[in-house]
Coordinates of C-alpha atoms in Angstrom, one line a residue:
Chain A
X1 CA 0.0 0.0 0.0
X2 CA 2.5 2.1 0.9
X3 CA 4.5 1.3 -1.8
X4 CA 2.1 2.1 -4.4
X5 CA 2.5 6.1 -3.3
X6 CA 5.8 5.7 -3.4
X7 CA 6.0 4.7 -6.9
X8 CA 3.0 7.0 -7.6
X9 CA 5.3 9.9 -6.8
X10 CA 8.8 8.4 -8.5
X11 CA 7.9 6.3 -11.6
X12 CA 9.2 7.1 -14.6
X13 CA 6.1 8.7 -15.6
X14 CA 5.6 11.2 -12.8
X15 CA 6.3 14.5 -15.1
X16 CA 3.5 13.2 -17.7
X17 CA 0.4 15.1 -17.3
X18 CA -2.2 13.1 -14.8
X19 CA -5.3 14.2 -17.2
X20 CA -3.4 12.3 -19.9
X21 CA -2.8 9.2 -17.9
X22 CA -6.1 9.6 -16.0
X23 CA -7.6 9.6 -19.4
X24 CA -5.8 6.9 -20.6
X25 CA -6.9 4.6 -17.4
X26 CA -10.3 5.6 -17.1
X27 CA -11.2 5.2 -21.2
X28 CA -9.5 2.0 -21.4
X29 CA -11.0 0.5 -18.2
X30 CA -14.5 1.5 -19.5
X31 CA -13.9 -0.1 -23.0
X32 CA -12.9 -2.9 -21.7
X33 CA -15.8 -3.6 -19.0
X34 CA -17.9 -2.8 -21.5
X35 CA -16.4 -5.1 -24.1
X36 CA -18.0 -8.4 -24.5
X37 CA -15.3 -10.4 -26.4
X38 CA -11.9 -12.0 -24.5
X39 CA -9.5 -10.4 -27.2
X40 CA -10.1 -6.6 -26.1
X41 CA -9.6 -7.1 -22.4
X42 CA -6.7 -9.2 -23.4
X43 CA -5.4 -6.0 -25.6
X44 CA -5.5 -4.0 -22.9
X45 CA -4.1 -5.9 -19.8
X46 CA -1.1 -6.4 -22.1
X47 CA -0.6 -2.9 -23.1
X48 CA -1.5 -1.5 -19.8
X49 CA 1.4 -3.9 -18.4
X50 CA 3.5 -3.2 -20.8
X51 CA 3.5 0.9 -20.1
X52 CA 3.7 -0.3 -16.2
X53 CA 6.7 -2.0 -16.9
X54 CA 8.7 -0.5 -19.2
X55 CA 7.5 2.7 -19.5
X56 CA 7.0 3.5 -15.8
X57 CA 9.9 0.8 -14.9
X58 CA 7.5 -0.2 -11.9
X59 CA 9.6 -3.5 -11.0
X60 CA 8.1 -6.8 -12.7
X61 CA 8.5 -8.4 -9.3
X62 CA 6.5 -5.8 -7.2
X63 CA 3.5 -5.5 -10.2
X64 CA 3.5 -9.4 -10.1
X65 CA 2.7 -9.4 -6.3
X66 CA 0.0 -6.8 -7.2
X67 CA -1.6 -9.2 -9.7
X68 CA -1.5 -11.6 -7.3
X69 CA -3.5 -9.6 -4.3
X70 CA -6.8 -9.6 -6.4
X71 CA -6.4 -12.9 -8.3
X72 CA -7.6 -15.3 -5.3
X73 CA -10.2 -13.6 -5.3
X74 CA -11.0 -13.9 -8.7
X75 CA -10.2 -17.6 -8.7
X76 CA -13.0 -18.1 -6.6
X77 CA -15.2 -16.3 -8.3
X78 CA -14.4 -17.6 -12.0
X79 CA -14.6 -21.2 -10.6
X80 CA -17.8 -21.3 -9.5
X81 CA -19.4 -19.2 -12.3
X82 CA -17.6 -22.0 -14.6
X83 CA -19.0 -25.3 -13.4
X84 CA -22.8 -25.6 -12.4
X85 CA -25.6 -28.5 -11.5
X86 CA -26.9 -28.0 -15.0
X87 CA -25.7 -30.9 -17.7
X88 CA -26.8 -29.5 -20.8
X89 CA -24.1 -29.3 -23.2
X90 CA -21.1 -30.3 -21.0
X91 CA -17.4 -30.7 -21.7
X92 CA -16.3 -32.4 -18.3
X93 CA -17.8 -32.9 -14.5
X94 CA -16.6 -33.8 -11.6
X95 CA -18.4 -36.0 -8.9
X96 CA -18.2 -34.2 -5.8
X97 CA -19.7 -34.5 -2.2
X98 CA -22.2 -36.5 -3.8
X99 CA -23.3 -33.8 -6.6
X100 CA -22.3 -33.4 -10.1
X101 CA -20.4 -30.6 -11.2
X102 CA -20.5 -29.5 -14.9
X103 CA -18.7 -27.8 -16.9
X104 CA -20.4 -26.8 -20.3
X105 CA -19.0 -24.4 -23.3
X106 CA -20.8 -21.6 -22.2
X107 CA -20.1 -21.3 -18.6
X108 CA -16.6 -21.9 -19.3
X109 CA -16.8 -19.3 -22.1
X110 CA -18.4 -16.6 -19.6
X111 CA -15.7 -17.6 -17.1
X112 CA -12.8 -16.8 -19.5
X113 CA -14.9 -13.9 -20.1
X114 CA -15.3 -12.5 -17.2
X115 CA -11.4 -13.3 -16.0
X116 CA -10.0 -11.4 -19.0
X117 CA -12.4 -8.2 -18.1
X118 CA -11.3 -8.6 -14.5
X119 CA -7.5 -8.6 -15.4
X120 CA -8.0 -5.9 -17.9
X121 CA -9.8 -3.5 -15.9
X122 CA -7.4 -4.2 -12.6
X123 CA -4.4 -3.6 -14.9
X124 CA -6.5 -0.2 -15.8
X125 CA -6.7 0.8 -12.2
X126 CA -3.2 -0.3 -11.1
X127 CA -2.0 1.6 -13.9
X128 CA -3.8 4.8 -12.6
X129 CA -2.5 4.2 -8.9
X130 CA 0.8 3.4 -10.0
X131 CA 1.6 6.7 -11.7
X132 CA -0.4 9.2 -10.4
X133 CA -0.5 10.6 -7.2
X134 CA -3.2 10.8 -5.5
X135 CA -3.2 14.4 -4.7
X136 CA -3.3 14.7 -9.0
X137 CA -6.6 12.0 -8.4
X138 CA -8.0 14.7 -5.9
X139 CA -6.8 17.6 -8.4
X140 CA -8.4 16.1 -11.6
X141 CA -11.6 15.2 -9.2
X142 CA -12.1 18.6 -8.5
X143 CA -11.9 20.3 -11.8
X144 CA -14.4 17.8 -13.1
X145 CA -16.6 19.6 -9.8
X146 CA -16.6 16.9 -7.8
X147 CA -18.1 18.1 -4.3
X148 CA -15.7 19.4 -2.0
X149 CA -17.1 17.5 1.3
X150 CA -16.5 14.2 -0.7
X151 CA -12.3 15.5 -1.7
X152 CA -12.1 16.7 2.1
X153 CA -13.2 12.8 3.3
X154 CA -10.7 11.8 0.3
X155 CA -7.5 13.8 2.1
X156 CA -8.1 13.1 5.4
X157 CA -8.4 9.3 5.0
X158 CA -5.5 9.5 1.9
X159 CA -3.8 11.2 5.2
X160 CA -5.0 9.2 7.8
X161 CA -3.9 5.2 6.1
X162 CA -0.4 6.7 6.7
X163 CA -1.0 8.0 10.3
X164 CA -2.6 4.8 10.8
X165 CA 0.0 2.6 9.2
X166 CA 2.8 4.9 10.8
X167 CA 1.0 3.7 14.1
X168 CA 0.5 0.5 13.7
X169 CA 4.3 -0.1 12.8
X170 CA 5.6 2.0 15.8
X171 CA 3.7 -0.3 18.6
X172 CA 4.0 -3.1 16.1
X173 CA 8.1 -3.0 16.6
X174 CA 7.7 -1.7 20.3
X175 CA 5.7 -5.0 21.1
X176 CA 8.0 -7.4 18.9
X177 CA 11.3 -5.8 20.9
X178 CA 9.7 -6.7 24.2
X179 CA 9.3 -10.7 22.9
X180 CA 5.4 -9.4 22.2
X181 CA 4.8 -12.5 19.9
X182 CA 7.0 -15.1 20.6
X183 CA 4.1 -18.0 20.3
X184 CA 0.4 -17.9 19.5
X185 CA -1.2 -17.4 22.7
X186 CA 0.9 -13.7 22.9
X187 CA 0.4 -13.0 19.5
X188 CA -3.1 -12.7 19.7
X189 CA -3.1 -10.8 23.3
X190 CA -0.4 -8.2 21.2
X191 CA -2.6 -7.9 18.2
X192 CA -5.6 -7.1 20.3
X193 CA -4.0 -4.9 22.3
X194 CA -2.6 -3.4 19.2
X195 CA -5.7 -2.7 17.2
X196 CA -7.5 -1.3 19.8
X197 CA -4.1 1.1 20.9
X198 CA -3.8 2.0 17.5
X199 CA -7.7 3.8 16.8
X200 CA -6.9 5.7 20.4
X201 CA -3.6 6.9 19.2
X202 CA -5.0 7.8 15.9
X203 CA -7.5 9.7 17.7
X204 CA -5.0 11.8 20.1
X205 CA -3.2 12.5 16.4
X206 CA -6.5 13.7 15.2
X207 CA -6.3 16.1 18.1
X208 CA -3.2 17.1 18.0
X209 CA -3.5 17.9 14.2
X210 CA -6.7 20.0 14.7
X211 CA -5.2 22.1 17.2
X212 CA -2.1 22.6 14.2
X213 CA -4.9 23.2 12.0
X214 CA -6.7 25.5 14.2
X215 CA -3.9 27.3 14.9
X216 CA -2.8 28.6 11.1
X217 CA -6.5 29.5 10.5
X218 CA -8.2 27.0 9.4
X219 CA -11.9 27.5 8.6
X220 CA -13.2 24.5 7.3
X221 CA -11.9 24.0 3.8
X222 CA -8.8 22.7 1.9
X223 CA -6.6 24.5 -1.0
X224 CA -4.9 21.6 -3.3
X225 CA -1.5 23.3 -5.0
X226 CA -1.1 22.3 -8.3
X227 CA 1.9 21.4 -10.1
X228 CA 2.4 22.7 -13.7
X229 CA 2.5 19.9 -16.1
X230 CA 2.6 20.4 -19.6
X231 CA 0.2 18.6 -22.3
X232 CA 1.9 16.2 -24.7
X233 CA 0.6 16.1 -28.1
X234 CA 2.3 12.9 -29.1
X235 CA 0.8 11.6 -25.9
X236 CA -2.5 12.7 -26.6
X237 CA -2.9 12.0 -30.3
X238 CA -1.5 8.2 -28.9
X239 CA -3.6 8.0 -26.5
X240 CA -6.8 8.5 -28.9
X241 CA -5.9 6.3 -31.4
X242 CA -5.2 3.6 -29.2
X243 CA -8.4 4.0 -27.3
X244 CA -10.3 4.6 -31.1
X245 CA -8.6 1.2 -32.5
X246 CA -9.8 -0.4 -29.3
X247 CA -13.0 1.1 -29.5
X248 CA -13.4 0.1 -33.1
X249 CA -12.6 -3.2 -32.1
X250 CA -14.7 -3.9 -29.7
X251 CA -17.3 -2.7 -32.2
X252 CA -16.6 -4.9 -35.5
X253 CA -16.0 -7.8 -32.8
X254 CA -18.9 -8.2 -31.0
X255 CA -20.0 -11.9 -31.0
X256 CA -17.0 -12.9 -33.0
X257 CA -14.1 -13.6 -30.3
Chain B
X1 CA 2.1 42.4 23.7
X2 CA 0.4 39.4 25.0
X3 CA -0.5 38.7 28.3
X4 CA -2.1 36.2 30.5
X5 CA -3.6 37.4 33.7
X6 CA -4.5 34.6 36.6
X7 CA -5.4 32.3 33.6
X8 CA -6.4 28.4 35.0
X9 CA -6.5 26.4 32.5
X10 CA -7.7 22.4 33.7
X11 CA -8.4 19.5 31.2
X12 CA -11.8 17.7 31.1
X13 CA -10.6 15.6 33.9
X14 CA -10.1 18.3 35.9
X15 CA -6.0 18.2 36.0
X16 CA -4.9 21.6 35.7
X17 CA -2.2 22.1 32.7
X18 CA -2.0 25.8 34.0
X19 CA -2.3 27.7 37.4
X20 CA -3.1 31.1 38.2
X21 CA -0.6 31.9 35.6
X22 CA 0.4 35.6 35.2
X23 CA 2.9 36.5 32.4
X24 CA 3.5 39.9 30.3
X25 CA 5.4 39.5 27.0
X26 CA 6.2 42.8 25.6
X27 CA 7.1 43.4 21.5
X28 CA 10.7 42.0 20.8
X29 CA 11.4 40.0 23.4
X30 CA 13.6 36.7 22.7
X31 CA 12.2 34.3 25.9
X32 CA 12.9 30.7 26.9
X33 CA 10.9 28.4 28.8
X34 CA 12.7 25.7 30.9
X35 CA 10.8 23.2 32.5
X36 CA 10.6 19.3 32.5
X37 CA 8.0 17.2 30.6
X38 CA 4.2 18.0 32.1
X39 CA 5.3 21.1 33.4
X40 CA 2.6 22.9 31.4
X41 CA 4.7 24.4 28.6
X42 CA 2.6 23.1 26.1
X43 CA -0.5 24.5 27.5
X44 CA 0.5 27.8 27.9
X45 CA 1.3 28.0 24.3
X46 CA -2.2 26.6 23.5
X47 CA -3.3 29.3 25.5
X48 CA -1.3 32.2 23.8
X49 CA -2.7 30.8 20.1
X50 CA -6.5 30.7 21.8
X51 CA -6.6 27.0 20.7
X52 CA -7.0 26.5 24.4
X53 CA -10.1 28.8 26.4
X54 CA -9.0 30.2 29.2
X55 CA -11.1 28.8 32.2
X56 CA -10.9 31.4 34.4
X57 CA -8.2 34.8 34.1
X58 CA -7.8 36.7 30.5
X59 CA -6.0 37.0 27.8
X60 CA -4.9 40.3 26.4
X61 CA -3.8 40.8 23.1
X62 CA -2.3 44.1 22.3
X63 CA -3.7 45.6 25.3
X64 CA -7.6 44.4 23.9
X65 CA -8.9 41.6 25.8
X66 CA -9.7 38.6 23.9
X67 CA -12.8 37.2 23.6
X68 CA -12.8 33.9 21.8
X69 CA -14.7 35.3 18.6
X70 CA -14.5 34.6 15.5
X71 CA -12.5 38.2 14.7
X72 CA -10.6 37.9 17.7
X73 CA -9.4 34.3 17.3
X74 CA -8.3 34.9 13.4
X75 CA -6.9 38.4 14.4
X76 CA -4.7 36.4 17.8
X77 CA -4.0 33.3 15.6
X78 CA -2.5 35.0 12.5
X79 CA 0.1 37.2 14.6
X80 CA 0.8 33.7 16.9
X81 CA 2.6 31.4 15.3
X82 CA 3.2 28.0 16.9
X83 CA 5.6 25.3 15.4
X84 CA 4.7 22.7 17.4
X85 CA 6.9 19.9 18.7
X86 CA 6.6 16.9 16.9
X87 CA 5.7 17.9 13.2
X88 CA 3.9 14.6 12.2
X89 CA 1.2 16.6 14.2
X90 CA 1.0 19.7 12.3
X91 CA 2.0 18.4 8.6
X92 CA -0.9 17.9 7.2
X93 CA -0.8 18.1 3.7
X94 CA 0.8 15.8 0.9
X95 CA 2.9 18.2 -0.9
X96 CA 5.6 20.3 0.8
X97 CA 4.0 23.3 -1.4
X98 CA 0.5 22.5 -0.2
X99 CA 1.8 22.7 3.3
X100 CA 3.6 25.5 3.7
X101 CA 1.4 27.2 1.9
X102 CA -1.4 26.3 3.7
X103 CA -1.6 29.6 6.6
X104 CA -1.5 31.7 3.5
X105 CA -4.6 29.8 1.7
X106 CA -6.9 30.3 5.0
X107 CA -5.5 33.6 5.1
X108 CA -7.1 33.9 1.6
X109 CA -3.9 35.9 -0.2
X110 CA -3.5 36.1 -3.7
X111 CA -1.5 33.7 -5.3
X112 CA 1.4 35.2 -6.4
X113 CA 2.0 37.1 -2.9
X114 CA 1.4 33.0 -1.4
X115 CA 4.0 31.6 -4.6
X116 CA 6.6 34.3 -3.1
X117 CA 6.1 33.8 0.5
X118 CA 6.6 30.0 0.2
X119 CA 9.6 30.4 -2.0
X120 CA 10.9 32.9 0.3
X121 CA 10.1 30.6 3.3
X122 CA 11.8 27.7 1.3
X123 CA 15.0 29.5 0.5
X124 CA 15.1 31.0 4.3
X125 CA 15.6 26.8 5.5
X126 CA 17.2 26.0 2.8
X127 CA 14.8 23.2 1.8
X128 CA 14.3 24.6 -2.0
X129 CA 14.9 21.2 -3.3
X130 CA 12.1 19.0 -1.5
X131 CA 9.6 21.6 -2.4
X132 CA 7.6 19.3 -4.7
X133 CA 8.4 16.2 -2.2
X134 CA 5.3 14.6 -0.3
X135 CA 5.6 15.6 2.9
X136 CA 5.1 11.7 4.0
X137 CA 8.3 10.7 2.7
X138 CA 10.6 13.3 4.4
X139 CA 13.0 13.0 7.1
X140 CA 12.3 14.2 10.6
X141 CA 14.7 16.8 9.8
X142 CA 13.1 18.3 7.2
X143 CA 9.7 17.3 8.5
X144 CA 10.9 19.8 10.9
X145 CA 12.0 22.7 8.9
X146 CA 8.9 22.5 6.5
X147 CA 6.9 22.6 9.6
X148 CA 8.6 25.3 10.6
X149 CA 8.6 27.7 7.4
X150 CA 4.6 26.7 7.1
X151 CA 4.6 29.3 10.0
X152 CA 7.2 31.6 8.8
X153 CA 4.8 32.1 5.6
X154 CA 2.3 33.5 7.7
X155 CA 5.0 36.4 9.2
X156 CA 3.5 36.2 12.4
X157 CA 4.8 39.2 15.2
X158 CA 4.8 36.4 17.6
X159 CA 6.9 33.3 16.9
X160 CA 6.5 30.4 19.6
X161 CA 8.5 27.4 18.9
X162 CA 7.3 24.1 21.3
X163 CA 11.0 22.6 21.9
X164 CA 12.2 23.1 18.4
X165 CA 15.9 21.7 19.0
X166 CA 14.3 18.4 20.1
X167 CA 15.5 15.1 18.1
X168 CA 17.8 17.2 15.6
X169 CA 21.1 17.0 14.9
X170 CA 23.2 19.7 16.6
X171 CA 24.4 21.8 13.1
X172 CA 20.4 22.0 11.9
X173 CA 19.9 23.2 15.8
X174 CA 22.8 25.7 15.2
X175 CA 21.4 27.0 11.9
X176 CA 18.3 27.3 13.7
X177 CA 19.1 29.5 16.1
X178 CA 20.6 31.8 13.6
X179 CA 17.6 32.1 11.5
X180 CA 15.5 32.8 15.1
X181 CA 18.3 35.4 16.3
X182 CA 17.7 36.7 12.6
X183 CA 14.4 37.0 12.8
X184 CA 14.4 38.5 16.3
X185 CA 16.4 41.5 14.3
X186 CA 13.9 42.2 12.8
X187 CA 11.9 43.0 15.2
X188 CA 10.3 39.2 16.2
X189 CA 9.1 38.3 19.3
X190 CA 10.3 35.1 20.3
X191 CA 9.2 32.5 22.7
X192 CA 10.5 29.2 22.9
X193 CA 10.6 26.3 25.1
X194 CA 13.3 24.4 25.5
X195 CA 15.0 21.1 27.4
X196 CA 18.9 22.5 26.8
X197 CA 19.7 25.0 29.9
X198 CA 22.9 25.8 27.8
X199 CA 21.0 27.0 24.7
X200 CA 18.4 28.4 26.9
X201 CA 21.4 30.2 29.0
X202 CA 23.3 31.2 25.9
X203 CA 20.1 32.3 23.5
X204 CA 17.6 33.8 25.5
X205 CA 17.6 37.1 27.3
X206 CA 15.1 36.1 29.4
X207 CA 13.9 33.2 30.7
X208 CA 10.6 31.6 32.5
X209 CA 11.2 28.4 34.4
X210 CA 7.7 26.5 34.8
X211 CA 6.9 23.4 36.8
X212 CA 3.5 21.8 37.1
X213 CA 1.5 24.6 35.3
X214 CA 3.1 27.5 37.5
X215 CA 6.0 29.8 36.8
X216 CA 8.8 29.1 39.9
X217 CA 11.1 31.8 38.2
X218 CA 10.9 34.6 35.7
X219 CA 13.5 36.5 35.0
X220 CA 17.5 37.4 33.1
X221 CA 19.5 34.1 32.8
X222 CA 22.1 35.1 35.5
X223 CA 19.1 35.4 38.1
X224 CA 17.5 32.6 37.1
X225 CA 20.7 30.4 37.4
X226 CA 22.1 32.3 40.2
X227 CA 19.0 30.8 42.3
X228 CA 19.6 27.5 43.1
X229 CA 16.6 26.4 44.9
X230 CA 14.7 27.2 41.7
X231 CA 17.4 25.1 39.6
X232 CA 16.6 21.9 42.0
X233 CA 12.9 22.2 41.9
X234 CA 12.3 22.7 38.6
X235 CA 15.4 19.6 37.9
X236 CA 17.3 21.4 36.0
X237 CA 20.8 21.8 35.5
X238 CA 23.7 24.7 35.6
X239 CA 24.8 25.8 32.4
X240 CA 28.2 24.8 31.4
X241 CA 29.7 28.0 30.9
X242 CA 28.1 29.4 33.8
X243 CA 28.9 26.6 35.8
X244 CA 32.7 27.0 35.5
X245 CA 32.6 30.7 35.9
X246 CA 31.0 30.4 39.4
X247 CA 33.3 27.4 39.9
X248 CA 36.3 29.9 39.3
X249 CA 34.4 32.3 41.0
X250 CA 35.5 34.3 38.2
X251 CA 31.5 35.5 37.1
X252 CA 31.7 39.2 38.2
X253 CA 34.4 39.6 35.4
X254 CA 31.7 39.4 32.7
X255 CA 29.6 42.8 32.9
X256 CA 27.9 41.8 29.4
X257 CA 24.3 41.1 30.0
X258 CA 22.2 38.8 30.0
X259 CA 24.4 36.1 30.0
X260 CA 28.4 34.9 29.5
X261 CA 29.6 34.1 25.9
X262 CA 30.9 31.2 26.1
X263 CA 34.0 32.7 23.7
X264 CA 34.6 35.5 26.6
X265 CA 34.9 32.7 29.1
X266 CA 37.8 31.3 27.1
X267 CA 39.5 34.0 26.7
X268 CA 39.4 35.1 30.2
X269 CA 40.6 31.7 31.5
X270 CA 43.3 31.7 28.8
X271 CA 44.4 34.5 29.8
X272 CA 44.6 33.7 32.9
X273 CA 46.1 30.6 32.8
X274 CA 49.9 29.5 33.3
X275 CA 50.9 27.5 30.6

């Protein structure tokens, strides 16, 4: 997690303009949800790993673990929207507790489906949190009006996973120093003691950092500083066409793949 | 300037952080406040910056009492300016930039006055080069100085720093003290609390030594060292440099007030010495 912002801030992309790369995410992740072929979800995980990797140089190792995070989830998911009670049309079953579970064409065709979408559109979003920061998110949020209650929740959690986190690893190390989870019985005495220290902490910060806040002036709303970027025709004109070809794609395909 | 008059100030469990506290600050001054941890240092600043309501007492602010409005807090809070201790508590914003421009934003300037302030502020602690850095990834040290020129920005006539040498390294504290004793040139007023009775001794040219929320000692750094008792309540120590010149017996050489320079000392006892 933490991780991600750091590479947010220091890929090899940071000096492109967010709206570019914001644009590039979001279009791509809504043509391929929206897709109903495997090919153009394919298309786009690849390219969208491809910039990761060698265009932002986010290490192979690191977007691999990524991949990983949401893939057991999606095992489960795909597995049981492939096989089903149903007979009709099956290519293999296995017996089972007693019960027969099929796999026909279809299902297993709407399971490949629906894993390529999934990868596609996670690539979409990791490619989004992997190169822009997200105080450009909160900048690009507001210029397309977003309500400024909803960016003010946005900062203070953004500011409040680190605070947490920060917390967390402080009593985290304090407890391990002081043999806090040497066997299983201590662990779980630490951890509870740990979770419920950390929200009480947290809230002493909050305090503390409405008192700093209070005491510049605050009056109840925040001012983002924007960095200047500068627009890249190349950049745009690729990212259109790109987007365009995929679009057409999806278009003339429909059915086929 | 500022001034507290019989001001209590108790938490919601009743423990009082501050009692029947008197204390005048007048334009210019250059103050330290000695006192160990819970002696109520803290408090009194949050008192000063009106974060903190006085329970009973006032508060004067350029001779007009203040009365916890709206007008009065803004009017107190923007020529108070507090860098508080530990500045994972007052960083608050995810750009360097964003941060120490963030006075100035609630302030409401324009944006080219806020652009020159912050680079002025940036070039003042040398920090010019993390300015586009998020402020989560810094070092303490320059958590500290970007916490510190957030408040610069705001050119407060007030500057109260909450122990401002703690955790740094002793050439950043040294730079520090230069840019305060510059700022106090020009006319600052300057209050700082402070664990280090030789800085306290050597810096300030007066000093208030507190201990559970009531002032034992006010007064110029030779009086407040010269009293012993005081020293021993409060657990302090003797300054180095005035340490050895009472040691030697040798302080009524030094007419220079407030304090002894630690260079005169040397070359006094140099001098003075048989090789």
């Amino acid at each position: 997690m933490i991780y991600i912002d750091k590479y947010a801030y220091f890929n090899r992309l940071k000096d492109v303009h967010p709206v570019e790369k914001f644009s590039l995410a979001i279009f791509t992740l809504f043509i391929t949800v929206a897709s109903n072929s495997i090919f153009i979800p394919a298309i786009s995980f690849a390219i969208m790993s491809l910039i990761i990797l060698l265009a932002a140089r986010i290490p192979l190792f690191f977007y691999a673990k990524l991949l990983l995070l949401p893939l057991f989830f999606l095992f489960a998911g795909v597995l049981s929207v492939a096989t089903n009670l149903n007979d009709q049309d099956m290519i293999c079953s296995v017996l089972f507790t007693g019960h027969r579970f099929c796999v026909s064409a279809s299902s297993l065709n709407e399971a490949v489906k629906i894993f390529t979408k999934s990868m596609g559109s996670i690539s979409c979003l990791y490619f989004l949190v992997l190169t822009v920061p997200v105080t450009e998110i909160i900048n690009i949020l507001k210029k397309f009006k977003t309500p400024i209650l909803f960016l003010e929740l946005l900062v203070i959690v953004y500011k409040f996973i680190f605070i947490i986190f920060e917390t967390m690893d402080r009593i985290y190390i304090s407890q391990k120093s002081r043999m806090g989870y040497e066997n299983y019985k201590l662990s779980y005495k630490s951890l509870s003691k740990l979770i419920s220290s950390v929200f009480i902490i947290s809230l002493k910060r909050y305090e503390d950092l409405y008192h700093a806040l209070e005491s510049r002036c605050f009056t109840g709303d925040f001012h983002f500083y924007q960095r200047k970027y500068n627009f890249s025709k190349i950049n745009i004109f690729v990212i259109f066409m790109f987007d365009g070809i995929l679009l057409a794609m999806s278009f003339f395909s429909r059915g086929q793949f | 300037m500022i001034e507290l008059a019989d001001v209590t100030f108790e938490y919601p469990d009743k423990t009082a952080a501050v009692k029947n506290l008197s204390l005048k600050i007048k334009a210019g001054e250059k103050i330290a406040i000695l006192g160990g941890n819970g002696a109520g240092k803290s408090s009194l600043f949050l008192l000063l910056n009106g974060i903190h309501k006085t329970g009973s007492g006032k508060l004067y602010f350029k001779g007009q009492e203040v009365k916890y409005s709206k007008k009065d807090l803004l009017n107190l809070r923007k020529s108070t300016g507090i860098v508080f201790q530990d500045p994972e508590t007052q960083i608050f914003s995810s750009s360097v930039y964003e941060e120490i421009s963030f006075g100035l934003e609630n302030l409401k300037y324009a944006e080219n006055e806020i652009k020159a302030r912050v680079d002025h502020a940036l070039q003042l602690l040398e920090i010019a080069d993390i300015k586009q850095k998020p402020t989560h990834l810094l070092s303490y040290g320059e958590k500290k100085k970007v916490s510190i020129a957030g408040i610069l920005v705001m050119d407060p006539e007030i500057l109260i720093l909450d122990e401002p040498d703690a955790c740094l390294d002793p050439v950043t504290v040294s730079n520090l003290i230069k840019l305060l004793d510059d700022l106090h040139q020009k006319g600052k007023t300057i209050l700082m609390s402070t664990q280090d009775v030789n800085l306290a001794y050597s810096w300030a040219e007066r000093i208030i030594v507190m201990k559970n929320g009531i002032i034992l000692k006010d007064g110029l750094p030779s009086e407040i060292f010269s009293n012993l008792k005081v020293i021993k309540e409060a657990s302090l120590e003797l300054p180095v440099v005035y340490e050895i010149a009472v040691k030697l017996n040798i302080q009524s050489k030094f007419k220079q007030k407030p304090n002894i320079k630690k260079d005169d000392l040397i070359k006094y006892i140099k001098k003075n010495i048989s090789p």
